[in-house]
Amino acid sequence: MKPGPIAVYGAYGHTGRFIVDELLRRGWTPILSGRDATKLAAQVARHRHLEGRVAGIDDPASLDRAVHGAVAVINAAGPFLETGEPVLEAALRAGAHYFDTSAEQCAAWSVYERFDERAREAGTVAMPSVAFYGALAELLVMAAMDDWREADGIDIAVGLDSWHPTQGTRVTGERNHWPRWIVRDGSLQVVPSPPLTRAWRFPPPLGEQEVTMLPLSEIVAIARHVRCPRVHSYMNSAPLRDLRDPATPTPQAVDERGRSAQTFIVDVHVQRGAVTRRATVQGRDIYAVSAPLIVEAMERVVTGSVSARGARSAGQLFDARAFLASLAPEPFVLEVGA
């Protein structure tokens, strides 16, 4: 028997719907919540046995009602620079664990830096960026490092065959004006301008591609607990062209689970001395894959398989290889080697 319901804020959004379906598949009871009463009502109509609770980020009382009785809160409503702190505050008041799908570096940094002590005092975990961008790359880094306690350099490359962004992705990009960070000389530093480009040899079918430096929230998580003087993240050119083109449509479902045809590769190289270790995943639909990642993390925390409290990242809290292996071969194929 599950210990209690899970409040999903932004439950009617593109990623939020995948998360609700994943919770139901695993036997959890989601509480559907969000700012838009009309969209929320439409989702409740599709899940008549579930409760919907409208809540605005500028209305703490409504957020308290939205998370009341929940053992955990999953925030899938961006931009997280706007929603993260109000929803996390409500989770803390309710004594509920908090998880979100943010790719925004500053939003993740805020959770770690501002809420660690308060989450410890509340006896809860606050975990940002448990999604394709953020936790997946960080877990791959930890899987590649294995028994290494430090590294000389870490390079992360994301390869997408295309990127049809959601409306939420576009709005976040328009409102997020914070500079991006990489790790250089052992500390967070602003990405050089213009961003660096280089060649990267992905596994088939992508092969060799030009990639551009594009660090996201994985950098902030890795910098907190991995001893390494240099951590860089890149993305290949095709999805960046799609993202910049306002005519690129939103994702279109092509299977019964609502996934698009988009494919991805995340390829991580960790170097120490003359040895390079590599960890790679290949899969489908960057939005859909975020659902099993965040629900698996929530499930492990709520059911007590991990006991740490405070603001924590997925790579800090979980055994990376075991966590990733528990999800393969669906939703992705995992390879780790030297």
Coordinates of C-alpha atoms in Angstrom, one line a residue:
M1 CA 0.0 0.0 0.0
K2 CA 1.3 3.4 -0.9
P3 CA 2.0 5.8 1.9
G4 CA -0.1 8.7 0.5
P5 CA -1.0 10.8 -2.5
I6 CA 1.4 12.8 -4.6
A7 CA 0.6 16.3 -5.6
V8 CA 1.6 17.2 -9.2
Y9 CA 1.8 20.9 -9.9
G10 CA 1.4 21.6 -13.6
A11 CA -0.3 18.3 -14.0
Y12 CA -2.0 19.2 -17.3
G13 CA 1.2 20.4 -19.0
H14 CA 3.0 18.3 -21.5
T15 CA 5.5 16.8 -19.1
G16 CA 3.0 16.8 -16.2
R17 CA 0.7 14.5 -18.1
F18 CA 3.5 11.9 -18.6
I19 CA 4.2 12.2 -14.8
V20 CA 0.6 11.6 -13.9
D21 CA 0.4 8.6 -16.2
E22 CA 3.6 7.2 -14.7
L23 CA 2.3 7.6 -11.1
L24 CA -0.9 5.8 -12.0
R25 CA 1.1 3.0 -13.7
R26 CA 3.0 2.5 -10.5
G27 CA -0.1 2.5 -8.3
W28 CA 0.2 6.0 -6.8
T29 CA -2.7 8.5 -6.4
P30 CA -1.9 11.8 -8.0
I31 CA -3.5 15.1 -6.8
L32 CA -3.8 17.2 -10.0
S33 CA -3.0 20.8 -9.6
G34 CA -2.0 23.9 -11.5
R35 CA -2.8 27.6 -12.2
D36 CA -5.2 27.2 -15.2
A37 CA -8.7 26.2 -13.9
T38 CA -9.9 25.4 -17.5
K39 CA -7.0 23.1 -18.3
L40 CA -7.2 21.4 -14.9
A41 CA -10.9 20.7 -15.3
A42 CA -10.3 19.1 -18.7
Q43 CA -7.7 16.8 -17.1
V44 CA -9.9 15.9 -14.2
A45 CA -12.6 15.0 -16.7
R46 CA -10.2 12.5 -18.2
H47 CA -9.3 11.1 -14.8
R48 CA -12.7 11.2 -13.0
H49 CA -11.4 9.3 -9.9
L50 CA -8.7 12.0 -9.3
E51 CA -9.0 15.3 -7.5
G52 CA -8.1 18.6 -9.0
R53 CA -7.0 21.6 -7.0
V54 CA -6.5 25.0 -8.6
A55 CA -3.5 27.0 -7.1
G56 CA -1.7 30.1 -8.1
I57 CA 2.0 30.8 -7.3
D58 CA 1.0 34.2 -5.9
D59 CA -1.6 32.7 -3.6
P60 CA 0.1 30.7 -0.7
A61 CA -3.2 29.6 0.8
S62 CA -4.2 28.0 -2.5
L63 CA -0.9 26.2 -2.7
D64 CA -1.3 25.0 0.8
R65 CA -4.7 23.5 -0.2
A66 CA -3.2 22.0 -3.3
V67 CA -0.5 20.0 -1.4
H68 CA -2.6 19.3 1.7
G69 CA -2.3 15.6 2.6
A70 CA 0.4 14.8 0.0
V71 CA 3.5 12.9 1.0
A72 CA 5.4 14.5 -1.9
V73 CA 5.1 17.3 -4.4
I74 CA 6.2 17.1 -8.0
N75 CA 6.5 20.4 -9.7
A76 CA 6.3 20.2 -13.5
A77 CA 5.2 23.8 -14.1
G78 CA 7.8 26.1 -15.5
P79 CA 9.3 28.6 -15.6
F80 CA 10.8 27.3 -12.4
L81 CA 12.4 30.7 -11.6
E82 CA 8.8 31.7 -11.0
T83 CA 7.1 28.6 -9.7
G84 CA 10.0 26.8 -7.9
E85 CA 10.2 28.7 -4.6
P86 CA 6.4 29.2 -4.0
V87 CA 5.7 25.5 -4.6
L88 CA 8.7 24.4 -2.5
E89 CA 7.6 26.7 0.3
A90 CA 4.2 25.1 0.3
A91 CA 5.8 21.6 0.3
L92 CA 7.9 22.6 3.4
R93 CA 4.8 23.9 5.2
A94 CA 3.1 20.6 4.5
G95 CA 6.1 18.5 5.5
A96 CA 6.1 16.9 2.0
H97 CA 9.2 16.0 -0.1
Y98 CA 9.7 18.2 -3.1
F99 CA 10.9 17.3 -6.7
D100 CA 10.9 19.3 -9.9
T101 CA 11.8 19.0 -13.6
S102 CA 13.7 22.3 -13.9
A103 CA 16.5 22.7 -16.5
E104 CA 17.2 26.3 -15.3
Q105 CA 20.5 26.5 -13.5
C106 CA 19.6 29.4 -11.3
A107 CA 16.4 27.7 -10.2
A108 CA 18.3 24.6 -9.2
W109 CA 21.0 26.6 -7.5
S110 CA 18.3 28.4 -5.4
V111 CA 17.0 25.1 -4.1
Y112 CA 20.4 23.9 -3.1
E113 CA 21.6 27.2 -1.6
R114 CA 18.5 28.6 0.0
F115 CA 16.5 25.5 1.1
D116 CA 18.9 22.9 2.3
E117 CA 18.8 23.8 6.0
R118 CA 15.0 24.3 6.0
A119 CA 14.4 20.9 4.3
R120 CA 16.6 19.2 6.9
E121 CA 14.6 20.9 9.7
A122 CA 11.4 19.7 8.1
G123 CA 12.7 16.2 7.7
T124 CA 12.2 16.2 3.9
V125 CA 14.2 16.0 0.7
A126 CA 14.1 18.9 -1.8
M127 CA 15.4 17.7 -5.2
P128 CA 15.4 19.9 -8.2
S129 CA 16.0 19.0 -11.9
V130 CA 15.0 15.4 -11.8
A131 CA 14.5 15.1 -15.5
F132 CA 16.1 14.6 -18.9
Y133 CA 18.0 17.9 -18.4
G134 CA 19.7 17.7 -15.0
A135 CA 19.5 14.4 -13.3
L136 CA 20.1 12.1 -16.3
A137 CA 23.5 13.6 -17.2
E138 CA 24.5 13.8 -13.5
L139 CA 23.6 10.2 -12.9
L140 CA 25.6 9.2 -16.0
V141 CA 28.6 11.1 -14.7
M142 CA 28.4 9.2 -11.4
A143 CA 27.9 5.9 -13.2
A144 CA 31.1 6.6 -15.2
M145 CA 33.1 7.7 -12.2
D146 CA 32.1 4.5 -10.3
D147 CA 34.9 4.1 -7.7
W148 CA 36.7 7.4 -8.6
R149 CA 36.4 10.1 -6.0
E150 CA 37.6 12.8 -8.3
A151 CA 38.3 13.5 -12.0
D152 CA 40.4 15.8 -14.1
G153 CA 37.7 16.7 -16.6
I154 CA 34.0 15.9 -17.4
D155 CA 32.4 16.4 -20.8
I156 CA 28.7 15.9 -21.4
A157 CA 27.2 15.9 -24.9
V158 CA 23.5 15.8 -25.7
G159 CA 22.5 14.7 -29.2
L160 CA 19.0 15.0 -30.5
D161 CA 17.7 14.2 -33.9
S162 CA 15.3 17.1 -33.6
W163 CA 13.6 19.2 -30.9
H164 CA 10.0 20.2 -31.1
P165 CA 9.7 22.4 -28.0
T166 CA 6.7 22.6 -25.8
Q167 CA 5.1 26.0 -25.1
G168 CA 6.5 25.8 -21.6
T169 CA 10.0 25.3 -23.0
R170 CA 9.6 28.4 -25.2
V171 CA 8.3 30.6 -22.3
T172 CA 11.1 29.5 -20.1
G173 CA 13.7 30.4 -22.7
E174 CA 12.2 33.8 -23.2
R175 CA 12.1 34.6 -19.5
N176 CA 15.4 33.1 -18.3
H177 CA 18.0 35.8 -18.7
W178 CA 20.5 34.5 -16.2
P179 CA 24.0 33.8 -17.5
R180 CA 24.9 30.1 -18.0
W181 CA 27.6 28.4 -15.9
I182 CA 30.2 25.8 -16.5
V183 CA 32.8 24.5 -14.0
R184 CA 36.2 26.0 -14.7
D185 CA 39.2 26.0 -12.3
G186 CA 36.9 24.1 -9.8
S187 CA 34.2 26.7 -9.5
L188 CA 31.1 27.9 -11.3
Q189 CA 32.0 30.4 -14.0
V190 CA 30.1 32.1 -16.8
V191 CA 30.2 30.4 -20.2
P192 CA 32.5 32.2 -22.6
S193 CA 31.0 34.4 -25.3
P194 CA 30.5 33.2 -28.0
P195 CA 30.0 29.7 -26.6
L196 CA 32.6 27.2 -27.6
T197 CA 32.0 24.7 -30.4
R198 CA 33.8 21.4 -31.1
A199 CA 33.3 18.1 -32.9
W200 CA 31.8 15.2 -31.0
R201 CA 31.6 11.5 -32.1
F202 CA 28.3 10.2 -30.8
P203 CA 27.5 6.5 -31.0
P204 CA 25.4 5.5 -34.1
P205 CA 23.1 6.6 -35.5
L206 CA 24.2 10.2 -34.9
G207 CA 28.0 9.8 -35.5
E208 CA 30.2 12.8 -35.6
Q209 CA 28.4 16.1 -35.0
E210 CA 29.3 19.7 -34.3
V211 CA 28.3 20.6 -30.8
T212 CA 27.9 23.9 -29.0
M213 CA 28.5 24.6 -25.3
L214 CA 25.0 24.6 -23.7
P215 CA 25.2 23.9 -19.9
L216 CA 22.0 23.3 -18.0
S217 CA 21.1 22.3 -14.5
E218 CA 23.3 19.2 -14.4
I219 CA 26.3 21.6 -14.0
V220 CA 25.0 23.0 -10.8
A221 CA 24.3 19.6 -9.3
I222 CA 27.7 18.1 -10.3
A223 CA 29.6 21.1 -9.0
R224 CA 28.1 20.6 -5.5
H225 CA 29.6 17.1 -4.9
V226 CA 32.0 16.1 -7.6
R227 CA 35.7 17.1 -7.2
C228 CA 36.6 18.1 -10.8
P229 CA 38.2 21.3 -12.1
R230 CA 36.4 21.3 -15.4
V231 CA 32.8 20.3 -16.3
H232 CA 31.4 21.2 -19.7
S233 CA 28.1 20.4 -21.4
Y234 CA 27.3 20.6 -25.2
M235 CA 24.4 20.0 -27.6
N236 CA 24.5 19.2 -31.3
S237 CA 23.3 21.8 -33.9
A238 CA 20.1 20.4 -35.3
P239 CA 17.9 20.7 -32.2
L240 CA 19.3 24.2 -31.5
R241 CA 18.1 25.3 -35.0
D242 CA 14.7 23.8 -34.3
L243 CA 14.5 25.6 -31.0
R244 CA 15.5 29.0 -32.6
D245 CA 12.9 28.6 -35.3
P246 CA 9.5 30.0 -34.1
A247 CA 7.8 27.9 -36.8
T248 CA 8.9 24.6 -35.2
P249 CA 5.8 22.8 -34.0
T250 CA 5.2 21.4 -30.6
P251 CA 5.7 17.6 -30.0
Q252 CA 3.3 15.3 -31.7
A253 CA 2.3 11.9 -30.2
V254 CA 3.0 8.9 -32.4
D255 CA 2.3 6.0 -30.0
E256 CA -0.3 5.0 -27.5
R257 CA 1.8 6.4 -24.6
G258 CA 1.8 9.9 -26.1
R259 CA 5.5 9.9 -27.0
S260 CA 6.9 11.8 -30.0
A261 CA 9.3 10.2 -32.5
Q262 CA 12.2 12.3 -31.2
T263 CA 15.3 10.3 -30.3
F264 CA 18.2 11.3 -28.0
I265 CA 21.7 10.3 -27.0
V266 CA 23.4 11.5 -23.8
D267 CA 27.1 10.8 -24.0
V268 CA 29.4 11.4 -20.9
H269 CA 33.2 11.3 -20.8
V270 CA 35.0 11.4 -17.5
Q271 CA 38.8 11.7 -17.7
R272 CA 41.4 11.1 -15.0
G273 CA 45.0 10.9 -16.1
A274 CA 45.3 8.8 -19.2
V275 CA 42.0 6.9 -18.6
T276 CA 38.6 8.0 -19.9
R277 CA 35.4 6.4 -18.8
R278 CA 32.2 6.7 -20.8
A279 CA 28.5 6.4 -20.0
T280 CA 25.8 6.7 -22.6
V281 CA 22.1 6.4 -22.8
Q282 CA 19.9 6.3 -26.0
G283 CA 16.2 6.7 -25.9
R284 CA 13.1 8.5 -27.2
D285 CA 11.3 11.7 -26.3
I286 CA 13.1 14.0 -23.8
Y287 CA 9.9 15.1 -22.2
A288 CA 8.4 11.6 -21.8
V289 CA 11.7 10.2 -20.3
S290 CA 11.5 12.7 -17.5
A291 CA 8.5 11.0 -16.0
P292 CA 10.1 7.7 -15.0
L293 CA 13.2 9.5 -13.8
I294 CA 11.3 11.8 -11.4
V295 CA 8.8 9.2 -10.2
E296 CA 11.5 6.7 -9.5
A297 CA 13.4 9.3 -7.5
M298 CA 10.3 10.2 -5.6
E299 CA 9.4 6.6 -4.9
R300 CA 12.8 5.8 -3.5
V301 CA 12.6 8.8 -1.1
V302 CA 9.0 8.4 0.0
T303 CA 9.3 4.7 0.6
G304 CA 12.4 5.1 2.7
S305 CA 15.0 3.4 0.6
V306 CA 17.2 6.4 1.2
S307 CA 17.4 8.2 4.5
A308 CA 19.2 11.5 3.8
R309 CA 17.4 14.8 4.1
G310 CA 17.9 18.4 2.9
A311 CA 18.4 19.7 -0.6
R312 CA 20.0 16.9 -2.6
S313 CA 20.6 16.0 -6.2
A314 CA 19.9 12.6 -7.7
G315 CA 23.6 11.8 -8.1
Q316 CA 24.2 12.5 -4.5
L317 CA 21.4 10.5 -3.1
F318 CA 21.2 7.4 -5.3
D319 CA 23.5 4.7 -6.6
A320 CA 23.7 5.9 -10.1
R321 CA 24.2 2.6 -11.9
A322 CA 21.5 0.8 -9.9
F323 CA 19.1 3.7 -10.5
L324 CA 19.7 3.9 -14.2
A325 CA 19.6 0.1 -14.6
S326 CA 16.2 0.0 -12.9
L327 CA 14.8 2.0 -15.8
A328 CA 16.5 0.2 -18.7
P329 CA 15.7 -1.1 -21.3
E330 CA 12.7 1.2 -21.0
P331 CA 12.8 4.1 -21.3
F332 CA 16.4 4.0 -22.6
V333 CA 19.4 1.8 -23.3
L334 CA 22.3 2.3 -21.0
E335 CA 26.0 1.5 -21.7
V336 CA 28.9 2.2 -19.3
G337 CA 32.6 1.4 -20.0
A338 CA 36.1 2.6 -20.2

